[in-house]
mmCIF file of C-alpha atoms in Angstrom:
data_model
loop_
_atom_site.group_PDB
_atom_site.id
_atom_site.type_symbol
_atom_site.label_atom_id
_atom_site.label_comp_id
_atom_site.label_asym_id
_atom_site.label_seq_id
_atom_site.Cartn_x
_atom_site.Cartn_y
_atom_site.Cartn_z
ATOM 1 C CA MET A 1 0.000 0.000 0.000
ATOM 2 C CA LYS A 2 1.001 3.647 -0.327
ATOM 3 C CA ALA A 3 1.779 5.604 2.832
ATOM 4 C CA VAL A 4 3.454 8.862 3.779
ATOM 5 C CA ARG A 5 5.898 8.386 6.640
ATOM 6 C CA TYR A 6 9.139 9.670 8.109
ATOM 7 C CA ARG A 7 12.207 7.769 9.307
ATOM 8 C CA GLU A 8 13.641 10.577 11.431
ATOM 9 C CA TYR A 9 12.451 13.739 13.132
ATOM 10 C CA GLY A 10 12.843 16.935 11.156
ATOM 11 C CA ASP A 11 11.147 19.461 8.900
ATOM 12 C CA SER A 12 8.600 18.628 6.208
ATOM 13 C CA SER A 13 11.316 17.215 3.925
ATOM 14 C CA VAL A 14 11.499 14.034 6.039
ATOM 15 C CA LEU A 15 8.017 13.032 4.838
ATOM 16 C CA VAL A 16 8.144 10.514 1.997
ATOM 17 C CA LEU A 17 5.407 8.755 0.022
ATOM 18 C CA GLU A 18 6.429 5.115 -0.318
ATOM 19 C CA ASP A 19 5.226 1.536 -0.596
ATOM 20 C CA VAL A 20 4.821 -0.290 2.709
ATOM 21 C CA PRO A 21 3.215 -3.623 3.681
ATOM 22 C CA THR A 22 -0.515 -3.581 4.359
ATOM 23 C CA PRO A 23 -1.045 -4.233 8.089
ATOM 24 C CA GLN A 24 -3.052 -7.183 9.377
ATOM 25 C CA SER A 25 -5.688 -6.794 12.085
ATOM 26 C CA GLY A 26 -4.928 -8.341 15.445
ATOM 27 C CA PRO A 27 -6.995 -8.757 18.629
ATOM 28 C CA GLY A 28 -9.198 -5.742 19.245
ATOM 29 C CA GLN A 29 -8.185 -4.096 15.983
ATOM 30 C CA VAL A 30 -10.044 -3.056 12.862
ATOM 31 C CA LEU A 31 -8.389 -2.640 9.459
ATOM 32 C CA VAL A 32 -9.761 0.453 7.764
ATOM 33 C CA LYS A 33 -9.423 1.328 4.096
ATOM 34 C CA VAL A 34 -8.793 5.041 4.450
ATOM 35 C CA ALA A 35 -10.992 7.530 2.633
ATOM 36 C CA ALA A 36 -9.320 10.536 4.232
ATOM 37 C CA THR A 37 -7.333 11.871 7.147
ATOM 38 C CA SER A 38 -6.660 15.505 8.052
ATOM 39 C CA PHE A 39 -3.774 17.703 9.066
ATOM 40 C CA ASN A 40 -3.492 18.646 12.744
ATOM 41 C CA PRO A 41 -0.822 20.911 14.251
ATOM 42 C CA ALA A 42 0.081 18.010 16.551
ATOM 43 C CA ASP A 43 1.190 16.043 13.478
ATOM 44 C CA ALA A 44 3.820 18.689 12.737
ATOM 45 C CA MET A 45 4.947 18.870 16.365
ATOM 46 C CA LEU A 46 5.393 15.098 16.477
ATOM 47 C CA ARG A 47 7.250 15.103 13.158
ATOM 48 C CA ALA A 48 9.604 17.850 14.320
ATOM 49 C CA GLY A 49 10.421 15.888 17.477
ATOM 50 C CA TYR A 50 9.064 18.490 19.901
ATOM 51 C CA LEU A 51 7.040 15.828 21.720
ATOM 52 C CA SER A 52 9.531 12.959 21.446
ATOM 53 C CA GLU A 53 10.180 12.683 25.180
ATOM 54 C CA MET A 54 6.493 12.739 26.124
ATOM 55 C CA LEU A 55 5.216 10.760 23.122
ATOM 56 C CA PRO A 56 8.007 8.645 21.625
ATOM 57 C CA LEU A 57 7.243 7.239 18.186
ATOM 58 C CA GLU A 58 8.167 4.002 16.515
ATOM 59 C CA LEU A 59 10.096 5.085 13.421
ATOM 60 C CA PRO A 60 9.408 5.056 10.546
ATOM 61 C CA HIS A 61 6.126 6.676 11.522
ATOM 62 C CA VAL A 62 2.935 7.316 9.545
ATOM 63 C CA PRO A 63 1.211 10.553 10.683
ATOM 64 C CA GLY A 64 -2.495 11.320 10.733
ATOM 65 C CA VAL A 65 -4.588 10.939 13.901
ATOM 66 C CA ASP A 66 -7.969 11.494 12.230
ATOM 67 C CA VAL A 67 -9.465 8.816 10.008
ATOM 68 C CA SER A 68 -12.563 8.110 7.987
ATOM 69 C CA GLY A 69 -12.992 5.079 5.794
ATOM 70 C CA THR A 70 -14.419 1.599 5.373
ATOM 71 C CA VAL A 71 -13.851 -1.503 7.480
ATOM 72 C CA THR A 72 -12.124 -4.228 5.464
ATOM 73 C CA ALA A 73 -11.225 -6.702 8.234
ATOM 74 C CA VAL A 74 -11.794 -7.152 11.960
ATOM 75 C CA GLY A 75 -9.533 -8.865 14.456
ATOM 76 C CA PRO A 76 -10.471 -11.444 17.067
ATOM 77 C CA ASP A 77 -12.857 -10.336 19.828
ATOM 78 C CA VAL A 78 -14.084 -7.310 17.850
ATOM 79 C CA THR A 79 -17.845 -6.790 17.884
ATOM 80 C CA GLY A 80 -20.027 -4.047 16.469
ATOM 81 C CA PHE A 81 -18.165 -3.665 13.195
ATOM 82 C CA ALA A 82 -18.529 -5.646 9.979
ATOM 83 C CA GLU A 83 -16.684 -5.513 6.689
ATOM 84 C CA GLY A 84 -18.054 -2.664 4.588
ATOM 85 C CA ALA A 85 -19.073 -0.501 7.540
ATOM 86 C CA ARG A 86 -18.204 3.186 7.187
ATOM 87 C CA VAL A 87 -16.371 4.556 10.212
ATOM 88 C CA ALA A 88 -14.517 7.556 11.593
ATOM 89 C CA GLY A 89 -12.226 7.886 14.573
ATOM 90 C CA PHE A 90 -9.484 9.662 16.484
ATOM 91 C CA LEU A 91 -6.463 7.359 16.560
ATOM 92 C CA PRO A 92 -3.931 7.045 19.391
ATOM 93 C CA ILE A 93 -1.636 10.005 18.858
ATOM 94 C CA ASN A 94 1.658 8.077 18.895
ATOM 95 C CA ALA A 95 0.430 5.045 16.925
ATOM 96 C CA HIS A 96 0.833 4.709 13.162
ATOM 97 C CA GLY A 97 -1.695 7.038 11.573
ATOM 98 C CA ALA A 98 -4.030 7.277 8.623
ATOM 99 C CA SER A 99 -1.836 8.968 6.000
ATOM 100 C CA ALA A 100 -1.934 5.673 4.141
ATOM 101 C CA GLU A 101 -4.259 3.533 2.087
ATOM 102 C CA TYR A 102 -4.992 1.336 5.127
ATOM 103 C CA VAL A 103 -4.658 1.824 8.857
ATOM 104 C CA LEU A 104 -5.133 -0.352 11.929
ATOM 105 C CA ALA A 105 -7.428 1.204 14.522
ATOM 106 C CA PRO A 106 -8.379 0.031 18.002
ATOM 107 C CA ALA A 107 -12.057 -0.872 17.706
ATOM 108 C CA GLU A 108 -12.951 1.217 20.743
ATOM 109 C CA VAL A 109 -11.984 4.516 19.067
ATOM 110 C CA LEU A 110 -14.224 4.069 16.013
ATOM 111 C CA ALA A 111 -17.721 5.424 15.444
ATOM 112 C CA LEU A 112 -20.076 4.325 12.693
ATOM 113 C CA LEU A 113 -20.637 6.952 10.030
ATOM 114 C CA PRO A 114 -24.349 7.799 9.635
ATOM 115 C CA ASP A 115 -25.988 8.214 6.256
ATOM 116 C CA GLY A 116 -25.780 11.790 5.094
ATOM 117 C CA VAL A 117 -22.238 12.432 6.339
ATOM 118 C CA ASP A 118 -19.625 12.922 3.626
ATOM 119 C CA PRO A 119 -16.984 10.208 4.185
ATOM 120 C CA VAL A 120 -14.131 12.529 3.211
ATOM 121 C CA ASP A 121 -15.226 15.600 5.144
ATOM 122 C CA ALA A 122 -15.814 13.363 8.181
ATOM 123 C CA ALA A 123 -12.034 13.126 8.609
ATOM 124 C CA ALA A 124 -11.981 16.807 9.570
ATOM 125 C CA LEU A 125 -14.125 16.251 12.658
ATOM 126 C CA PRO A 126 -12.715 13.757 15.206
ATOM 127 C CA GLY A 127 -9.721 15.456 16.831
ATOM 128 C CA VAL A 128 -10.924 19.050 16.762
ATOM 129 C CA GLY A 129 -14.575 18.209 17.365
ATOM 130 C CA LEU A 130 -13.758 16.128 20.430
ATOM 131 C CA THR A 131 -11.364 18.776 21.766
ATOM 132 C CA ALA A 132 -14.086 21.419 21.614
ATOM 133 C CA TRP A 133 -16.727 19.155 23.178
ATOM 134 C CA GLN A 134 -14.528 18.054 26.053
ATOM 135 C CA ALA A 135 -13.278 21.595 26.711
ATOM 136 C CA LEU A 136 -16.785 23.011 26.955
ATOM 137 C CA PHE A 137 -18.774 20.294 28.655
ATOM 138 C CA GLU A 138 -16.376 17.984 30.494
ATOM 139 C CA HIS A 139 -13.935 20.580 31.766
ATOM 140 C CA GLY A 140 -15.948 23.798 31.505
ATOM 141 C CA ALA A 141 -19.279 22.249 32.599
ATOM 142 C CA LEU A 142 -21.036 24.861 30.443
ATOM 143 C CA LYS A 143 -24.765 25.349 31.094
ATOM 144 C CA ALA A 144 -27.528 27.212 29.307
ATOM 145 C CA GLY A 145 -27.563 30.913 30.040
ATOM 146 C CA GLN A 146 -23.899 31.125 31.021
ATOM 147 C CA ARG A 147 -21.401 33.477 29.415
ATOM 148 C CA VAL A 148 -18.430 31.892 27.619
ATOM 149 C CA LEU A 149 -15.340 33.444 26.044
ATOM 150 C CA VAL A 150 -13.678 31.449 23.244
ATOM 151 C CA ASN A 151 -10.152 32.692 22.562
ATOM 152 C CA GLY A 152 -9.055 31.371 19.166
ATOM 153 C CA ALA A 153 -12.535 30.968 17.696
ATOM 154 C CA GLY A 154 -11.199 31.358 14.170
ATOM 155 C CA GLY A 155 -9.269 28.084 14.402
ATOM 156 C CA ALA A 156 -10.564 24.604 13.703
ATOM 157 C CA VAL A 157 -11.289 23.762 17.356
ATOM 158 C CA GLY A 158 -12.712 27.217 17.964
ATOM 159 C CA GLY A 159 -15.305 26.894 15.223
ATOM 160 C CA TYR A 160 -16.812 23.782 16.802
ATOM 161 C CA THR A 161 -16.624 25.351 20.255
ATOM 162 C CA VAL A 162 -18.704 28.303 19.070
ATOM 163 C CA GLN A 163 -21.256 25.982 17.466
ATOM 164 C CA TYR A 164 -21.631 23.815 20.588
ATOM 165 C CA ALA A 165 -21.858 26.780 22.953
ATOM 166 C CA HIS A 166 -24.456 28.525 20.786
ATOM 167 C CA GLN A 167 -26.539 25.351 20.575
ATOM 168 C CA ALA A 168 -26.290 24.990 24.366
ATOM 169 C CA ASP A 169 -27.959 28.414 24.699
ATOM 170 C CA ALA A 170 -24.891 30.104 26.140
ATOM 171 C CA GLU A 171 -23.939 33.704 25.424
ATOM 172 C CA VAL A 172 -20.839 33.410 23.250
ATOM 173 C CA THR A 173 -18.040 35.948 22.959
ATOM 174 C CA ALA A 174 -15.399 34.886 20.443
ATOM 175 C CA THR A 175 -12.023 36.243 19.410
ATOM 176 C CA ALA A 176 -11.298 36.238 15.692
ATOM 177 C CA GLY A 177 -9.218 38.080 13.118
ATOM 178 C CA PRO A 178 -10.763 39.966 10.187
ATOM 179 C CA ARG A 179 -10.520 37.023 7.787
ATOM 180 C CA SER A 180 -12.590 34.728 10.040
ATOM 181 C CA THR A 181 -15.022 37.190 11.628
ATOM 182 C CA GLU A 182 -17.891 36.517 9.224
ATOM 183 C CA ARG A 183 -17.553 32.730 9.550
ATOM 184 C CA VAL A 184 -17.371 32.815 13.356
ATOM 185 C CA HIS A 185 -20.448 35.027 13.507
ATOM 186 C CA ALA A 186 -22.314 32.609 11.212
ATOM 187 C CA LEU A 187 -21.399 29.717 13.526
ATOM 188 C CA GLY A 188 -23.239 31.398 16.382
ATOM 189 C CA ALA A 189 -21.015 33.933 18.152
ATOM 190 C CA ASP A 190 -23.030 36.684 19.852
ATOM 191 C CA HIS A 191 -20.050 39.019 20.243
ATOM 192 C CA ILE A 192 -16.752 39.065 18.357
ATOM 193 C CA VAL A 193 -13.511 40.619 19.574
ATOM 194 C CA ASP A 194 -10.948 41.498 16.879
ATOM 195 C CA TYR A 195 -7.762 40.491 18.672
ATOM 196 C CA THR A 196 -5.682 42.160 15.936
ATOM 197 C CA ALA A 197 -7.082 45.583 16.827
ATOM 198 C CA ILE A 198 -7.064 45.590 20.636
ATOM 199 C CA PRO A 199 -5.896 43.193 23.363
ATOM 200 C CA VAL A 200 -8.591 40.659 24.210
ATOM 201 C CA ALA A 201 -8.363 41.373 27.938
ATOM 202 C CA GLU A 202 -9.250 45.007 27.236
ATOM 203 C CA ALA A 203 -11.996 44.440 24.656
ATOM 204 C CA ALA A 204 -13.836 41.427 26.080
ATOM 205 C CA LYS A 205 -16.696 42.429 28.350
ATOM 206 C CA GLY A 206 -16.268 39.982 31.222
ATOM 207 C CA PRO A 207 -16.606 38.351 33.579
ATOM 208 C CA PHE A 208 -17.312 34.988 31.950
ATOM 209 C CA ASP A 209 -18.507 31.788 33.573
ATOM 210 C CA VAL A 210 -16.228 29.784 31.276
ATOM 211 C CA VAL A 211 -13.104 30.998 29.458
ATOM 212 C CA LEU A 212 -11.514 28.731 26.854
ATOM 213 C CA ASN A 213 -8.021 29.430 25.580
ATOM 214 C CA LEU A 214 -7.490 27.656 22.265
ATOM 215 C CA ALA A 215 -4.752 29.892 20.848
ATOM 216 C CA PRO A 216 -1.016 30.054 21.618
ATOM 217 C CA THR A 217 -0.541 32.818 24.184
ATOM 218 C CA THR A 218 2.276 34.200 26.285
ATOM 219 C CA PRO A 219 2.096 33.508 30.035
ATOM 220 C CA GLU A 220 1.221 37.170 30.574
ATOM 221 C CA ASP A 221 -1.619 37.091 28.041
ATOM 222 C CA THR A 222 -2.859 33.819 29.518
ATOM 223 C CA ASP A 223 -2.969 35.411 32.982
ATOM 224 C CA ALA A 224 -4.963 38.316 31.530
ATOM 225 C CA LEU A 225 -7.455 35.890 29.987
ATOM 226 C CA ALA A 226 -7.794 33.943 33.221
ATOM 227 C CA ALA A 227 -8.544 37.218 35.005
ATOM 228 C CA LEU A 228 -11.685 37.524 32.855
ATOM 229 C CA THR A 229 -13.126 34.394 34.479
ATOM 230 C CA ALA A 230 -15.915 35.035 36.960
ATOM 231 C CA ASP A 231 -15.484 34.160 40.625
ATOM 232 C CA GLY A 232 -16.022 30.414 40.906
ATOM 233 C CA GLY A 233 -15.846 30.005 37.128
ATOM 234 C CA VAL A 234 -13.671 27.745 34.974
ATOM 235 C CA PHE A 235 -10.622 28.622 32.874
ATOM 236 C CA VAL A 236 -9.722 25.886 30.371
ATOM 237 C CA SER A 237 -6.567 26.022 28.260
ATOM 238 C CA ALA A 238 -5.652 23.664 25.456
ATOM 239 C CA THR A 239 -2.398 25.583 25.021
ATOM 240 C CA THR A 240 -0.591 27.782 27.565
ATOM 241 C CA PRO A 241 -1.504 27.514 31.266
ATOM 242 C CA PRO A 242 -1.616 30.615 33.470
ATOM 243 C CA ALA A 243 1.704 31.597 35.032
ATOM 244 C CA THR A 244 -0.063 32.419 38.291
ATOM 245 C CA GLU A 245 -3.217 31.100 39.919
ATOM 246 C CA PRO A 246 -6.147 33.474 39.329
ATOM 247 C CA GLY A 247 -7.653 32.731 42.762
ATOM 248 C CA ARG A 248 -11.249 33.798 43.506
ATOM 249 C CA GLY A 249 -12.377 30.182 43.367
ATOM 250 C CA VAL A 250 -11.540 29.928 39.650
ATOM 251 C CA THR A 251 -10.860 26.357 38.523
ATOM 252 C CA VAL A 252 -7.940 26.103 36.081
ATOM 253 C CA VAL A 253 -7.809 23.144 33.689
ATOM 254 C CA ARG A 254 -5.040 22.393 31.222
ATOM 255 C CA MET A 255 -6.587 19.838 28.908
ATOM 256 C CA ALA A 256 -5.541 17.330 26.278
ATOM 257 C CA VAL A 257 -8.074 15.646 24.030
ATOM 258 C CA ARG A 258 -8.808 11.949 24.360
ATOM 259 C CA SER A 259 -10.532 9.595 21.937
ATOM 260 C CA ASP A 260 -14.190 8.928 22.783
ATOM 261 C CA ALA A 261 -16.289 6.939 20.310
ATOM 262 C CA ALA A 262 -19.583 7.704 22.093
ATOM 263 C CA GLN A 263 -18.979 11.448 21.923
ATOM 264 C CA LEU A 264 -17.888 11.199 18.283
ATOM 265 C CA THR A 265 -21.051 9.239 17.478
ATOM 266 C CA GLU A 266 -23.118 12.070 18.966
ATOM 267 C CA LEU A 267 -21.250 14.660 16.893
ATOM 268 C CA LEU A 268 -21.650 12.670 13.683
ATOM 269 C CA THR A 269 -25.369 12.279 14.421
ATOM 270 C CA ARG A 270 -25.621 16.056 14.641
ATOM 271 C CA VAL A 271 -23.811 16.409 11.327
ATOM 272 C CA ALA A 272 -26.228 13.962 9.688
ATOM 273 C CA ALA A 273 -29.155 15.903 11.147
ATOM 274 C CA GLY A 274 -27.801 19.165 9.756
ATOM 275 C CA THR A 275 -27.325 20.811 13.158
ATOM 276 C CA LEU A 276 -23.509 20.648 13.152
ATOM 277 C CA ARG A 277 -21.368 21.998 10.338
ATOM 278 C CA ILE A 278 -18.075 20.364 9.387
ATOM 279 C CA ASP A 279 -15.746 23.115 8.249
ATOM 280 C CA VAL A 280 -13.232 22.074 5.580
ATOM 281 C CA ALA A 281 -10.915 24.689 4.098
ATOM 282 C CA GLY A 282 -9.415 22.429 1.448
ATOM 283 C CA ARG A 283 -8.922 18.901 0.170
ATOM 284 C CA ARG A 284 -5.487 17.699 -0.879
ATOM 285 C CA PRO A 285 -4.290 14.316 -2.204
ATOM 286 C CA LEU A 286 -2.075 12.081 -0.079
ATOM 287 C CA ALA A 287 0.979 12.844 -2.228
ATOM 288 C CA GLU A 288 0.732 16.521 -1.221
ATOM 289 C CA LEU A 289 0.929 15.877 2.528
ATOM 290 C CA PRO A 290 4.603 16.998 2.700
ATOM 291 C CA ALA A 291 3.584 20.271 1.046
ATOM 292 C CA VAL A 292 0.749 20.702 3.557
ATOM 293 C CA HIS A 293 3.234 20.264 6.422
ATOM 294 C CA ALA A 294 5.567 22.800 4.784
ATOM 295 C CA GLU A 295 2.738 25.322 4.463
ATOM 296 C CA ALA A 296 1.804 24.784 8.111
ATOM 297 C CA ASP A 297 5.427 25.266 9.188
ATOM 298 C CA SER A 298 5.598 28.537 7.293
ATOM 299 C CA GLY A 299 2.285 29.796 8.669
ATOM 300 C CA VAL A 300 0.400 30.011 5.380
ATOM 301 C CA LEU A 301 -1.952 27.058 5.911
ATOM 302 C CA VAL A 302 -5.403 28.396 6.830
ATOM 303 C CA GLY A 303 -8.309 26.341 8.139
ATOM 304 C CA LYS A 304 -8.777 22.600 8.299
ATOM 305 C CA THR A 305 -7.187 20.634 5.461
ATOM 306 C CA VAL A 306 -8.447 17.163 4.597
ATOM 307 C CA ILE A 307 -6.026 14.687 3.037
ATOM 308 C CA VAL A 308 -7.854 12.500 0.524
ATOM 309 C CA VAL A 309 -6.529 8.964 0.160
#
């Protein structure tokens, strides 16, 4: 089969499209014929070796933590999946990924793809969709009527966060640059702060019951965001934690996404029902994955890119 992989850590030039053996499903595993994967910033961080001590990889490594495709074989003790079933999932981050024609997936991370969900666009949802859901509802415990600030709403995770919060009947303030303002507003933001024009801590009209930090921030800026959290509220960061405790009964959570097939099933059901929008900025063939990584490294990649296999 064809796969993109790298034999050493480095820049995008270490990624090579090559022929590799097709894996065989073992106990608890499902072999998926890949329809698509997607690019995540974590893929580039892993490739560059920034996470090698925390998440060591078996090299050569195939990137791609998101997957959508069709089941072609199931291993022993696997139930709930049959050959031909359409699935999507968020793969273990340091396992071999889905930038290949086939990938092995633990059965417990896969969700069945409902009718009405595009099998290619579905690859854009798992990692970012689950991050947003867990940030808001598991860690932030968001409830109807509460005020939430989403810092980094113009990014892939931020777009889903705005959608979920709006649908949960929260009052949503979102930060976004000029090029994403219209899209973020359409996703359900009640108020938008242009972070390019004025510091968020000055422009956002707090306090907020829940503050989510989804953008890279300096420790000082993170402290300023945390200060916008209401007494007894929750500050959740998927990036930089505060340098100092905000006090006032504010709960601080530094989160990392985990795979959850039940949550992903719920999100896919919403997509099929037309109440959740999958946002795809572009589709690129597998052979262009090195170029996608290069564009991400140089800061010119915008939005969520799906890699079509």
